[in-house]
Amino acid sequence: MKVSSVSDLLQSSLFLQEVAVKGWVRTFRSNRFIALNDGSTINNIQCVVDFENTDEAVLKRISTGAAVSIKGTLVESQGRGQKVEIQVLEIEILGDSNPDEYPIQPKRHTLEFLRENAHLRVRTNTFSAVMRVRSALSFAVHKYFQENGFNYVNTPIITGSDAEGAGEMFRVSTFEPNEAPLTEDGKVDFSQDFFGKETNLTVSGQLEAETYAMALGKVYTFGPTFRAENSNTTRHLAEFWMIEPEVAFMDLDGNMDLSEDFIKSVLSYVLENCKDDLAFLDQRLTQEEKSKPQAERSEMSLLEKLHFVVDNNFKRVSYTEAIDILRNSKPNKKKKFQFPINEWGADLQSEHERFLVEKHFKCPVILFDYPASIKAFYMRLNEDGKTVRAMDVLFPGIGEIVGGSQREERLDVLKEKIETMGIDEKELWWYLDLRKYGTAVHSGFGLGFERLVQFATGMNNIRDVIPFPRTPQNAEF
Ligand code: ATP
Ligand code: MN
């Protein structure tokens, strides 16, 4: 007999038909009502056991967490809260779950406790909803790019270029820590290592993606990225997934348009396709907000925030304008910022970004034309000689969600920049070749997938939107 998914059954009206379903018991009450979940939806299907005609030994084994196989008749439900239920004809316990030991009891657990049980937390409503939304978002990412003429490229995870400069890197080596061969001057001799040079886990696929954009035109990456930054924040992981489109013949304005259109498109996709999960997460967030002091509560619910982003234009503001706004802002004058804004050229901290987005503009903001001195070497220098064609997309609650730029396509300017930043030109020979052979205006950005999932699900901590988070001092599982 065909096993149906709970999701299909809940939408079915094949009443009085015999159906089969497999899943895990969420709750079992009155020796009669099983709430069964199989992961296909946040909703459980109620399975009504005929306890008088069921073996007592079997009844005892129906407990939270147990895996069961059920055959029964689909009927219209008498109870409230569900349209259909299954009258059980046959139940088989596939895998027991000792109720005295099973950590995921049918009650509210703290997110901290669930992080320690990351192998089981996806069995809760919250995490199953988050992970289904995450999956739908990944699909939406590919769908958007594939439907818009982009080619998916897989850039290397192990990289030999140490010029990316996006953050601290994890070394990849086959040397035994204490037995690495040394050169004459006592340094580790990486020429004898596996790759014959120093290699690391990638912090970004951008430089390699650029090489492909300069032949395939429009490309995107979507893969794991690593940063050994020791920042224990709610927005940083040591291992995260990044989406990096790169487009030939596109300037910074096109780049801003692309980022905005892309984000709106993927959020619309989940609004359309994850209704039950988002409704649940919306309720969850509203509950969580209630425990905060009034002043810190969000004015909008999760669904309102998602619709707001999809329906409104992102505000585009130059760095210079932003500095003016920040300098004259109340928190700056009242010395409320941890990093006061005094001069043009200051790097913006998360507190400033959040002020602009949450207090001043009250909508997503794209900041552009940053000082060259605080941005990477590959960003295109403006005519003013001091700013570069960089852009950051800033989101409420998250801060930076996208970082991107128009790339420097002029060989001489790029070489000069590389030199003043003290980068070894030889390391970048292949990157410079792009400017020697058929160079062209091109742009791209990097979007941290987990920050997008955070926004879409309303989860406050980035550790709660990836199955097994990697953070300083934590690589369990
Ligand atoms: P931040 O200032 O927030 O650390 P960044 O300037 O280091 O970000 P980029 O190097 O521009 O970020 O990376 C592109 C995008 O990747 C960011 O906009 C963000 O969405 C995401 N990102 C960067 N670092 C992390 C991290 N450690 N964990 C998760 N996502 C990250
Ligand atoms: Mn960073």
PDB file of C-alpha atoms in Angstrom, residues 1-6 9 17-28 31-38 44-50 54 58-59 61-63 66-75 85-95:
ATOM      1  CA  MET A   1       0.000   0.000   0.000  1.00  0.00           C
ATOM      2  CA  LYS A   2       1.270   3.464  -0.912  1.00  0.00           C
ATOM      3  CA  VAL A   3       2.435   5.473   2.069  1.00  0.00           C
ATOM      4  CA  SER A   4       1.010   9.003   1.961  1.00  0.00           C
ATOM      5  CA  SER A   5       2.595  12.073   3.450  1.00  0.00           C
ATOM      6  CA  VAL A   6       0.840  13.834   6.299  1.00  0.00           C
ATOM      7  CA  LEU A   9      -3.499  13.553   3.751  1.00  0.00           C
ATOM      8  CA  GLN A  17     -10.563   5.326   2.014  1.00  0.00           C
ATOM      9  CA  GLU A  18      -7.833   3.263   3.526  1.00  0.00           C
ATOM     10  CA  VAL A  19      -4.513   5.088   3.848  1.00  0.00           C
ATOM     11  CA  ALA A  20      -1.027   4.341   5.146  1.00  0.00           C
ATOM     12  CA  VAL A  21       1.274   6.776   6.843  1.00  0.00           C
ATOM     13  CA  LYS A  22       4.619   6.648   8.653  1.00  0.00           C
ATOM     14  CA  GLY A  23       5.958   9.189  11.083  1.00  0.00           C
ATOM     15  CA  TRP A  24       6.902  10.045  14.640  1.00  0.00           C
ATOM     16  CA  VAL A  25       4.567  10.408  17.574  1.00  0.00           C
ATOM     17  CA  ARG A  26       4.472  13.984  18.830  1.00  0.00           C
ATOM     18  CA  THR A  27       1.984  13.321  21.595  1.00  0.00           C
ATOM     19  CA  PHE A  28      -0.262  10.491  22.675  1.00  0.00           C
ATOM     20  CA  ASN A  31      -4.596   6.232  25.288  1.00  0.00           C
ATOM     21  CA  ARG A  32      -6.391   7.183  22.112  1.00  0.00           C
ATOM     22  CA  PHE A  33      -5.172  10.223  20.185  1.00  0.00           C
ATOM     23  CA  ILE A  34      -1.814  10.210  18.423  1.00  0.00           C
ATOM     24  CA  ALA A  35      -0.546  13.482  16.979  1.00  0.00           C
ATOM     25  CA  LEU A  36       1.633  12.159  14.171  1.00  0.00           C
ATOM     26  CA  ASN A  37       4.241  14.156  12.258  1.00  0.00           C
ATOM     27  CA  ASP A  38       6.377  13.035   9.341  1.00  0.00           C
ATOM     28  CA  ASN A  44       0.283  16.814  12.705  1.00  0.00           C
ATOM     29  CA  ILE A  45      -2.362  14.375  11.652  1.00  0.00           C
ATOM     30  CA  GLN A  46      -4.525  12.991  14.396  1.00  0.00           C
ATOM     31  CA  CYS A  47      -4.661   9.191  14.429  1.00  0.00           C
ATOM     32  CA  VAL A  48      -7.358   7.711  16.627  1.00  0.00           C
ATOM     33  CA  VAL A  49      -6.453   4.370  18.162  1.00  0.00           C
ATOM     34  CA  ASP A  50      -9.168   1.866  18.965  1.00  0.00           C
ATOM     35  CA  THR A  54      -5.270  -2.837  20.505  1.00  0.00           C
ATOM     36  CA  VAL A  58       1.633  -1.966  21.782  1.00  0.00           C
ATOM     37  CA  LEU A  59      -0.334   0.858  23.427  1.00  0.00           C
ATOM     38  CA  ARG A  61       5.027   1.671  23.309  1.00  0.00           C
ATOM     39  CA  ILE A  62       3.211   4.579  21.640  1.00  0.00           C
ATOM     40  CA  SER A  63       5.104   7.449  23.179  1.00  0.00           C
ATOM     41  CA  ALA A  66       8.511   6.762  18.658  1.00  0.00           C
ATOM     42  CA  ALA A  67       8.469   5.932  14.943  1.00  0.00           C
ATOM     43  CA  VAL A  68       5.262   4.250  13.849  1.00  0.00           C
ATOM     44  CA  SER A  69       3.600   2.864  10.769  1.00  0.00           C
ATOM     45  CA  ILE A  70      -0.155   3.261  10.616  1.00  0.00           C
ATOM     46  CA  LYS A  71      -2.864   1.948   8.361  1.00  0.00           C
ATOM     47  CA  GLY A  72      -6.344   3.268   8.797  1.00  0.00           C
ATOM     48  CA  THR A  73      -9.392   4.976   7.376  1.00  0.00           C
ATOM     49  CA  LEU A  74      -9.328   8.653   6.517  1.00  0.00           C
ATOM     50  CA  VAL A  75     -12.398  10.318   8.001  1.00  0.00           C
ATOM     51  CA  GLU A  85      -8.110  12.294  10.954  1.00  0.00           C
ATOM     52  CA  ILE A  86      -7.231   8.638  10.644  1.00  0.00           C
ATOM     53  CA  GLN A  87      -9.121   5.883  12.410  1.00  0.00           C
ATOM     54  CA  VAL A  88      -6.361   3.430  13.057  1.00  0.00           C
ATOM     55  CA  LEU A  89      -6.889  -0.144  11.847  1.00  0.00           C
ATOM     56  CA  GLU A  90      -3.312  -1.296  12.229  1.00  0.00           C
ATOM     57  CA  ILE A  91      -0.362   0.190  14.052  1.00  0.00           C
ATOM     58  CA  GLU A  92       3.212  -1.046  14.048  1.00  0.00           C
ATOM     59  CA  ILE A  93       5.907   0.407  16.271  1.00  0.00           C
ATOM     60  CA  LEU A  94       8.966   0.818  14.042  1.00  0.00           C
ATOM     61  CA  GLY A  95      11.235   2.343  16.664  1.00  0.00           C
TER      62      GLY A  95
END
